[in-house]
CSV table of C-alpha atoms in Angstrom, one decimal:
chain,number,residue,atom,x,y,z
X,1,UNK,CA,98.1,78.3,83.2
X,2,UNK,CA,98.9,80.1,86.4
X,3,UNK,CA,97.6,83.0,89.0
X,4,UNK,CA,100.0,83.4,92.1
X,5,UNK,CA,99.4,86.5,93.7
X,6,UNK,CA,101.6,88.4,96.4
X,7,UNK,CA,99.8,91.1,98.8
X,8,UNK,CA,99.8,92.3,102.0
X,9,UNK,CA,101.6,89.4,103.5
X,10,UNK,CA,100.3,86.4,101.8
X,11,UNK,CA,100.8,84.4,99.1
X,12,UNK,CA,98.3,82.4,97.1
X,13,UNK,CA,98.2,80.3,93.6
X,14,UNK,CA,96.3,78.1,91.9
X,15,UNK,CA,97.2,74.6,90.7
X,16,UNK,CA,96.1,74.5,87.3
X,17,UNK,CA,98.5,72.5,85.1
X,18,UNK,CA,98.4,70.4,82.3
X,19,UNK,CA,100.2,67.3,81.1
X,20,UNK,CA,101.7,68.0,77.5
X,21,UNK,CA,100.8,71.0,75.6
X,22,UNK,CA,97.7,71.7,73.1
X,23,UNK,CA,93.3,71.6,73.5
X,24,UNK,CA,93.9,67.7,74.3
X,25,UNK,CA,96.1,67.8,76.8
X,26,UNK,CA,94.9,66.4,80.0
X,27,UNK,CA,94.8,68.9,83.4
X,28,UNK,CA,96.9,68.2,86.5
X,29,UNK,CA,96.4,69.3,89.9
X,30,UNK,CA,99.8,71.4,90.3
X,31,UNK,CA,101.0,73.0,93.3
X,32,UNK,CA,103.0,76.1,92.7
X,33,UNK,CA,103.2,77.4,96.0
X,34,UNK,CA,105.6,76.3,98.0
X,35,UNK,CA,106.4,76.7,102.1
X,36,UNK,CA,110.2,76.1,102.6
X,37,UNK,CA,110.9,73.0,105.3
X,38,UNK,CA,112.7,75.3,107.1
X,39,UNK,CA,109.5,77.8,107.4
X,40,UNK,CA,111.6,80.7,106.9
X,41,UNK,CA,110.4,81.7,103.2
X,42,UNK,CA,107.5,80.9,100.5
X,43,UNK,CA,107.2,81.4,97.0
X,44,UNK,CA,105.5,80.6,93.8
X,45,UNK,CA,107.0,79.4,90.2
X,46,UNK,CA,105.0,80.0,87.3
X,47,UNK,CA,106.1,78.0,84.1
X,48,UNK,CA,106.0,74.5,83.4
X,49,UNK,CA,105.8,72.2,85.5
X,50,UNK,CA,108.9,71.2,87.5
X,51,UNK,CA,110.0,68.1,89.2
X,52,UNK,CA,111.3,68.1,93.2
X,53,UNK,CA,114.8,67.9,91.6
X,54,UNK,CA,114.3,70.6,88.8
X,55,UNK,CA,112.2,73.2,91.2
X,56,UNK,CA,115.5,72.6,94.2
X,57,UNK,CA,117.8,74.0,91.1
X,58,UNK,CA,115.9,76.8,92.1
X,59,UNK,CA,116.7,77.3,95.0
X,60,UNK,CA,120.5,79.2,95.3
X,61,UNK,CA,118.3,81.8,93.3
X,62,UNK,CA,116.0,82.0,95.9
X,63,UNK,CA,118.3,81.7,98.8
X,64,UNK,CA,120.4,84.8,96.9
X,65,UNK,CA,117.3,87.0,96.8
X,66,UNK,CA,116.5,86.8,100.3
X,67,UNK,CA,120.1,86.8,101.5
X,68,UNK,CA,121.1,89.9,99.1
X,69,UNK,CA,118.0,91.9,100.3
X,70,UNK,CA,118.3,91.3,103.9
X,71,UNK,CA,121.2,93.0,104.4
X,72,UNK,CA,120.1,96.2,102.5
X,73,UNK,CA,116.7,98.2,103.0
X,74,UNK,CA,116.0,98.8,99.4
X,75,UNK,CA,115.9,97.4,96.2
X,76,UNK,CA,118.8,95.7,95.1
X,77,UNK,CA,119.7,95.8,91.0
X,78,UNK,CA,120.2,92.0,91.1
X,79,UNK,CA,120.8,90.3,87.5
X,80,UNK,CA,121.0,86.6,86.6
X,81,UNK,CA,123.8,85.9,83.8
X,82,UNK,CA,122.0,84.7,80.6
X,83,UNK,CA,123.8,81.4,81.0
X,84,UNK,CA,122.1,81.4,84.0
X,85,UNK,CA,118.4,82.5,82.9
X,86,UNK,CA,118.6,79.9,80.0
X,87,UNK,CA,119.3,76.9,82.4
X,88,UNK,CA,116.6,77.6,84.7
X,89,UNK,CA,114.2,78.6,82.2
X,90,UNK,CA,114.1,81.9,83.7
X,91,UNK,CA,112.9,83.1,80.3
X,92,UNK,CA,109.4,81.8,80.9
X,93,UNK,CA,109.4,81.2,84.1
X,94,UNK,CA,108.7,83.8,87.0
X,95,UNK,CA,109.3,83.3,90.9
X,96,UNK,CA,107.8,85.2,93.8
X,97,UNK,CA,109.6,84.8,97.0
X,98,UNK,CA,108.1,85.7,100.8
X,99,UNK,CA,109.9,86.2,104.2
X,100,UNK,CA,108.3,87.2,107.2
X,101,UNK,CA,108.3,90.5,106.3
X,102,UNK,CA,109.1,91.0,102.6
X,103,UNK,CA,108.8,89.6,99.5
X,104,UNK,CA,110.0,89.9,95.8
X,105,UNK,CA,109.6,88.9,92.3
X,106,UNK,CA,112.4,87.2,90.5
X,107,UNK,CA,111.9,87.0,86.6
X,108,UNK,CA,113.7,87.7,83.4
X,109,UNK,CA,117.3,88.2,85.3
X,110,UNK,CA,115.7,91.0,87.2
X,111,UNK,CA,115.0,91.4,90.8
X,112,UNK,CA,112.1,93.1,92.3
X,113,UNK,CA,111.3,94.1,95.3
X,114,UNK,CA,107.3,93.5,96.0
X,115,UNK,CA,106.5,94.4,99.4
X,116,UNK,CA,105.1,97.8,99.4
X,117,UNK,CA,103.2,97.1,96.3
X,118,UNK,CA,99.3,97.3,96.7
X,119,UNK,CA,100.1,93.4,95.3
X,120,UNK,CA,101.6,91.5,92.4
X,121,UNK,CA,100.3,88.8,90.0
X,122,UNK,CA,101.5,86.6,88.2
X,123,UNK,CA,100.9,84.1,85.0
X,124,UNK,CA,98.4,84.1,82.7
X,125,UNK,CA,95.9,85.4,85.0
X,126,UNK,CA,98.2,88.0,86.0
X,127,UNK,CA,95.5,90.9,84.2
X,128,UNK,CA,92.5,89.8,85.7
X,129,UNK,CA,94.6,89.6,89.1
X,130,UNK,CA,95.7,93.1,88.8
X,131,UNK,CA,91.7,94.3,88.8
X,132,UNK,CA,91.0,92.4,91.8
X,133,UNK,CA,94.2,93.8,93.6
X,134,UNK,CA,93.3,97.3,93.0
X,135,UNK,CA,89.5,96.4,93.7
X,136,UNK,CA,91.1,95.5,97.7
X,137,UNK,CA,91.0,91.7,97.5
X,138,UNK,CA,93.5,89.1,99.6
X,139,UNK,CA,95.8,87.3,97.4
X,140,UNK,CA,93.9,84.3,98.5
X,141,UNK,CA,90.4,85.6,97.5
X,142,UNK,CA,92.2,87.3,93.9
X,143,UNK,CA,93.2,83.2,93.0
X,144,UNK,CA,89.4,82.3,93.8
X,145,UNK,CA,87.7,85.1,91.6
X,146,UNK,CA,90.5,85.0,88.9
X,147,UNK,CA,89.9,81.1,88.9
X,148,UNK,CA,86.3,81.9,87.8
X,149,UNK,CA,86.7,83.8,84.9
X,150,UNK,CA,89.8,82.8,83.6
X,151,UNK,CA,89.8,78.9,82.2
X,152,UNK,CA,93.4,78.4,82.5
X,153,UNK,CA,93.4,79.2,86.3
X,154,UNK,CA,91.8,77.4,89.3
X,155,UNK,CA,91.8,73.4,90.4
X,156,UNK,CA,93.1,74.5,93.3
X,157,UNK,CA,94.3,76.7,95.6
X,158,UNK,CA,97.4,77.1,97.9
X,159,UNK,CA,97.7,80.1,100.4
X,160,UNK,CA,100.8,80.9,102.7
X,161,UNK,CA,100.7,83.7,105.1
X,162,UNK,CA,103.9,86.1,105.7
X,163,UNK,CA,102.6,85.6,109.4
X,164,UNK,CA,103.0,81.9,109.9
X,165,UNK,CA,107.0,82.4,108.4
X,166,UNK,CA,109.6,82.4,111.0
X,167,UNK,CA,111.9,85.5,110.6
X,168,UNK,CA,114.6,85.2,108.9
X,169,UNK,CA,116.9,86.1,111.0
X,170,UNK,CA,115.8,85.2,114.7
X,171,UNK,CA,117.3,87.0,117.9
X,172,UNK,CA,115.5,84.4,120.2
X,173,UNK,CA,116.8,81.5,118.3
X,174,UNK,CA,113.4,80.3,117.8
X,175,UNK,CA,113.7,79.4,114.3
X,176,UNK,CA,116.2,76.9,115.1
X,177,UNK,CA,113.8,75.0,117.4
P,1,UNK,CA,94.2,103.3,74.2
P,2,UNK,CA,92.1,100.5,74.5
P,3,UNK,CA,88.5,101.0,73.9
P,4,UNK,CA,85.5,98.4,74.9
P,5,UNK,CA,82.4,97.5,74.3
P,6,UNK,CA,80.5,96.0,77.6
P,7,UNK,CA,77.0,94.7,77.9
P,8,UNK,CA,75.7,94.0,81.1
P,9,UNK,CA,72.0,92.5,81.5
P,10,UNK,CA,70.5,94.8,78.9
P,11,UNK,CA,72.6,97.8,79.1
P,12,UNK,CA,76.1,98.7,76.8
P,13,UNK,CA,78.9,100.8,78.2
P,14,UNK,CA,81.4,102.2,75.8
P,15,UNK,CA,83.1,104.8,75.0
P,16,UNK,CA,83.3,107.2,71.7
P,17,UNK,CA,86.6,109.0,72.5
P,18,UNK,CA,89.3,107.4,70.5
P,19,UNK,CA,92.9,107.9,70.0
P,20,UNK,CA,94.4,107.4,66.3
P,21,UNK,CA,97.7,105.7,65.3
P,22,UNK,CA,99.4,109.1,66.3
P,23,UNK,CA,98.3,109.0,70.1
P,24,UNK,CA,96.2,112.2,69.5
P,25,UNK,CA,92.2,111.4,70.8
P,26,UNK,CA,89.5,112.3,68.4
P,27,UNK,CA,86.0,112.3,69.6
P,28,UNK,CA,83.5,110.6,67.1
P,29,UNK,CA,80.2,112.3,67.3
P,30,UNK,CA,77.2,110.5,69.0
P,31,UNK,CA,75.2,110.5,65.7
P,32,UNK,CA,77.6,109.5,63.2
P,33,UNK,CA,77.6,105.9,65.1
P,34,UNK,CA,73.9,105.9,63.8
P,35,UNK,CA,74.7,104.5,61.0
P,36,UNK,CA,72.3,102.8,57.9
P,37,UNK,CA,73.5,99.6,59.5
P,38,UNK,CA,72.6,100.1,62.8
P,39,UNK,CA,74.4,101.8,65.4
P,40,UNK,CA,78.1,100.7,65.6
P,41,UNK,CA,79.6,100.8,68.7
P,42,UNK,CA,83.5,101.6,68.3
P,43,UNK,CA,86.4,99.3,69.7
P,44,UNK,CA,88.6,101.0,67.7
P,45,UNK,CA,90.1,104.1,65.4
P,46,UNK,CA,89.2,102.4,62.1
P,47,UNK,CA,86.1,101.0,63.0
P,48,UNK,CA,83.9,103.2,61.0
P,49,UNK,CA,85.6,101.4,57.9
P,50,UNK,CA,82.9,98.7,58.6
P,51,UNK,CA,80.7,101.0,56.7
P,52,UNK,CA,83.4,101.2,53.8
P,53,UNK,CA,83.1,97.8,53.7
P,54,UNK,CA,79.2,97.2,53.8
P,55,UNK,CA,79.4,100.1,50.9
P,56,UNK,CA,81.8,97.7,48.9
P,57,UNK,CA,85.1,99.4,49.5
P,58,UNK,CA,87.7,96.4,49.8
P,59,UNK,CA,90.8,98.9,50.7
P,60,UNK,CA,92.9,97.1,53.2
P,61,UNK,CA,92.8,99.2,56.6
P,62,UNK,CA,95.0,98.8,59.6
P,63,UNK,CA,93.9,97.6,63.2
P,64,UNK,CA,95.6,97.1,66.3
P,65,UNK,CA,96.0,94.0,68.5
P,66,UNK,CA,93.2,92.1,68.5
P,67,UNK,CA,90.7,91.2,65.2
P,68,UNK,CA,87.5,92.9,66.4
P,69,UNK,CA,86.5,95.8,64.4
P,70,UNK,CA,83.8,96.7,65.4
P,71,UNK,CA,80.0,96.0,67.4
P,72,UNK,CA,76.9,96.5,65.4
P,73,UNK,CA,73.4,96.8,66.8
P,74,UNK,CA,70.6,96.8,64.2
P,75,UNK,CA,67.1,98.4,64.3
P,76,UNK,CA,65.9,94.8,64.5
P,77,UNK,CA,67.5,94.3,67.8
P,78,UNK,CA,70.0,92.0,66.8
P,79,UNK,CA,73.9,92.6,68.0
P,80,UNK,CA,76.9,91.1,65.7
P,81,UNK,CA,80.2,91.7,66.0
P,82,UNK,CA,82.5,92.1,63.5
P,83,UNK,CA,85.8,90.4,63.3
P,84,UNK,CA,88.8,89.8,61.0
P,85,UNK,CA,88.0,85.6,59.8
P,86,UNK,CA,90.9,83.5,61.0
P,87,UNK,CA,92.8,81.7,58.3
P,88,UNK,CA,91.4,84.3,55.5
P,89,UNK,CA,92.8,86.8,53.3
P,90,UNK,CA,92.0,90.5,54.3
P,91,UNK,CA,89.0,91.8,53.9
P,92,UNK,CA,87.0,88.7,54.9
P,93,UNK,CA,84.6,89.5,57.6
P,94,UNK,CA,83.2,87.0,60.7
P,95,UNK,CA,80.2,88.5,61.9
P,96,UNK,CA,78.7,87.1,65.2
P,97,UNK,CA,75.3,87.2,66.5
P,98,UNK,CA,75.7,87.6,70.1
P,99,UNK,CA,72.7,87.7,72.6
P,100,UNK,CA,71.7,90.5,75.6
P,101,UNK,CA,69.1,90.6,78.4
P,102,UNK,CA,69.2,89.1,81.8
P,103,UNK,CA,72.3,88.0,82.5
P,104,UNK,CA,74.2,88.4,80.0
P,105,UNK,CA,78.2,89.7,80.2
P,106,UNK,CA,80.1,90.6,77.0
P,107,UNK,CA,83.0,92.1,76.7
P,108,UNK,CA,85.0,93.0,73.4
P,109,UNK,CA,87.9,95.1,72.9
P,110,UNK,CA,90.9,97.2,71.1
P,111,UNK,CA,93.2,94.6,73.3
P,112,UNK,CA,92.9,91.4,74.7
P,113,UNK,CA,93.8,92.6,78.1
P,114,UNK,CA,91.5,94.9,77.9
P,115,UNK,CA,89.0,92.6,77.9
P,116,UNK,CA,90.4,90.4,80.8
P,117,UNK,CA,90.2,93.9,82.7
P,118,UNK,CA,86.8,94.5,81.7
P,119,UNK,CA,84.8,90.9,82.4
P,120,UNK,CA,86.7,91.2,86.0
P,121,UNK,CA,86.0,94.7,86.8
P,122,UNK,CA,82.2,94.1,85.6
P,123,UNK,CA,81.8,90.9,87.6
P,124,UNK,CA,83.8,92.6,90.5
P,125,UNK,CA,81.7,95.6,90.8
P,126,UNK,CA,78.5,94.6,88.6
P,127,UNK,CA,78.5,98.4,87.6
P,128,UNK,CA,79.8,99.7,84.6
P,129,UNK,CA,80.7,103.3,86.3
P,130,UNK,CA,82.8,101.5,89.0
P,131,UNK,CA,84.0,99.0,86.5
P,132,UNK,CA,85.4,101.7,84.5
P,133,UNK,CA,87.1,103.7,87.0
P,134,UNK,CA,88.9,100.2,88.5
P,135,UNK,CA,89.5,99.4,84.6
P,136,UNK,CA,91.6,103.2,84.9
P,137,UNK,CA,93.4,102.1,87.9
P,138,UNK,CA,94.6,99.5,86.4
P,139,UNK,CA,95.5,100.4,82.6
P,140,UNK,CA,96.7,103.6,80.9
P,141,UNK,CA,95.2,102.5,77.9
P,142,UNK,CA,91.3,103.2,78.8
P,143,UNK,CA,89.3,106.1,77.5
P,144,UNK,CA,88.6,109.1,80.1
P,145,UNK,CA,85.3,108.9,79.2
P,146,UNK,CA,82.0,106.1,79.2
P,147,UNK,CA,78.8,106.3,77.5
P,148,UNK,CA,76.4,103.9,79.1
P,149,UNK,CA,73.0,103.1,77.3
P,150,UNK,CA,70.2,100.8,77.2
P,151,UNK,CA,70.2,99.0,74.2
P,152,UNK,CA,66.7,99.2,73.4
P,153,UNK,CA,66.9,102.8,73.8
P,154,UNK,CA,69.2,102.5,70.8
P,155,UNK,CA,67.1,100.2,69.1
P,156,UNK,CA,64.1,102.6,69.3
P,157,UNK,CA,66.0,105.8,68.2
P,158,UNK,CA,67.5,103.5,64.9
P,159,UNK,CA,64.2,102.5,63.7
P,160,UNK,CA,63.2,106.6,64.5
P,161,UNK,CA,66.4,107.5,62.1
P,162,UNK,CA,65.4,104.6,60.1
P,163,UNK,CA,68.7,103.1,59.8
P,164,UNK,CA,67.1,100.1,58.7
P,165,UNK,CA,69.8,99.0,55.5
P,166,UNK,CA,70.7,95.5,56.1
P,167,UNK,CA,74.3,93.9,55.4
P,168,UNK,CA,74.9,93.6,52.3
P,169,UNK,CA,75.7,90.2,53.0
P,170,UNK,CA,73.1,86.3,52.6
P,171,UNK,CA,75.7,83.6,54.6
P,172,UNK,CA,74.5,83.8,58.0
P,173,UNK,CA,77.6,83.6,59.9
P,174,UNK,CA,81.1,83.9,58.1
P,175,UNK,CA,80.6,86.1,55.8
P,176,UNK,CA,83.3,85.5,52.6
P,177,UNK,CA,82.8,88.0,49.7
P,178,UNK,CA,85.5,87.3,47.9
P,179,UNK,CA,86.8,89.6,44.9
């Protein structure tokens, strides 16, 4: 019951969720896009829902995208260990990660490298996301269209822009103020 | 390949080249979707066994991801689809009336993404030309070619055939002629 969208620099999903599974279950406004504290990075999490705790045993694969791909230029061949996929319910779940200047999709043990990609989307609203990428839409305004037609996308929406991240790695030290 | 059948407002865009089980595309021929029935508009390779069907032929036939097998307009004017009936044996039919004119949007296809693609690209671009080359952009899967007509063009040129047979059918929605 998701739609996060990468392009061009910003990040945007919706926050569709649901309590329990099934027609009955009740909705839940669900934020899946997430600024880090330290304003270096963004991402998204599709899946279920997570707790603070559950979504921070996310984080060393987050922190070991960025870090692995900042010291290269290209795409790195990164794979989780299935020990490791199966605790984080990696299987079903799918991450996209943003830094000032780069971003990437985590999912299924693989690493992906996003950033040149006219835009990628993600969750069930992923195919109706793709049309709107291609027909030159924001990532922001591909969650608002995609939330009208699709009814498992939408109560909300959460945008992050590459430009208000603090580079990762800061010469001027302004990161640190 | 993943073939559609769009109605926008009063207007149907679809497409009559088709590729088989084998990947090799086969073109059916305008008229033979004139059929007694009504003209059937094609979502898939074995959609013209709907007329096997209406005819009484209860030999199983395959089809692909999703259940529809096929759009039907009448010379009355009426549109039904045509799907497999949940929860039923083969060869049980659902047919469902659907309504066109102003306003309407309708999208049904070989594929469920298909779909999805479609209803966006149509309420993107609200042209079926420009719907169907953003559909390309975006899927391998979509027919090189669109036929786009009015449907009461279609209707006129059925009664002119006189492809007036009705279904062989009475129950007015799920139909269940069980052998």
């Amino acid at each position: 019951m998701t739609i996060i969208v990468y392009s061009k620099g910003q990040l945007a999903g919706d926050r569709m969720g649901v309590v329990g599974v099934g027609r009955s279950a009740p909705l839940q406004e669900t934020v899946k896009v997430f600024k880090s504290e330290c304003g270096r990075f963004a991402y998204g999490i599709t899946g279920d829902t997570l707790t603070e705790t559950e979504r921070l045993d996310l984080m060393p694969l987050v922190f070991r995208t960025i870090l692995v791909h900042s010291v290269t230029d290209g795409n790195v061949d990164m794979e989780l260990t299935p020990e490791d996929a199966t605790a984080l319910d990696m299987v079903n779940r799918s991450i996209m990660v943003m830094s000032h200047t780069r971003a990437w999709r985590i999912n299924m043990r693989k690493f992906i490298e996003i950033t040149n990609l006219d835009g990628y989307c993600s969750g069930n609203g992923c195919v109706m996301g793709d049309v709107c990428i291609k027909f030159g839409l924001s990532a922001e305004d591909t969650v608002k269209e995609v939330s009208l037609l699709q009814q498992d996308c939408g109560l909300g929406l959460d945008v992050v822009n590459a430009s208000d991240l603090i580079p990762l790695f800061d010469p001027e030290g302004k990161g640190d103020e | 390949m993943s073939n559609y059948v769009a109605i926008m407002d009063d207007k149907v865009a679809f497409s009559n080249r088709i590729v088989g089980a084998n990947g090799t595309l086969t073109t059916f021929p305008m008229d033979a979707l004139y059929t007694p029935y009504g003209f059937l508009f094609p979502t898939e390779y074995t959609s013209m066994n709907l007329i096997d069907y209406f005819e009484g032929d209860r030999a199983p036939w395959e089809h692909y991801e999703t259940s529809v097998f096929g759009v039907i307009l009448t010379a009355q004017g009426i549109l039904y689809e045509f799907a497999e009936a949940r929860e039923c044996k083969f060869g049980v039919l659902a047919k469902r009336r659907i309504p066109y004119g102003k306003g309407a949007r309708y999208v049904r296809a070989n594929g469920r993404y298909t779909e999805e693609r479609m209803i966006m690209a149509i309420h993107l671009t609200k042209d079926f030309k420009k719907a169907h080359e953003l559909l390309r952009r975006t899927s391998r899967y979509i027919p090189d070619t669109q036929v786009i007509m009015k449907l009461d063009d279609i209707v006129q040129e059925l009664q002119k055939r006189k492809c007036t047979t009705p279904f062989p059918f009475t129950k007015p929605f799920r139909v269940a002629d069980q052998d």
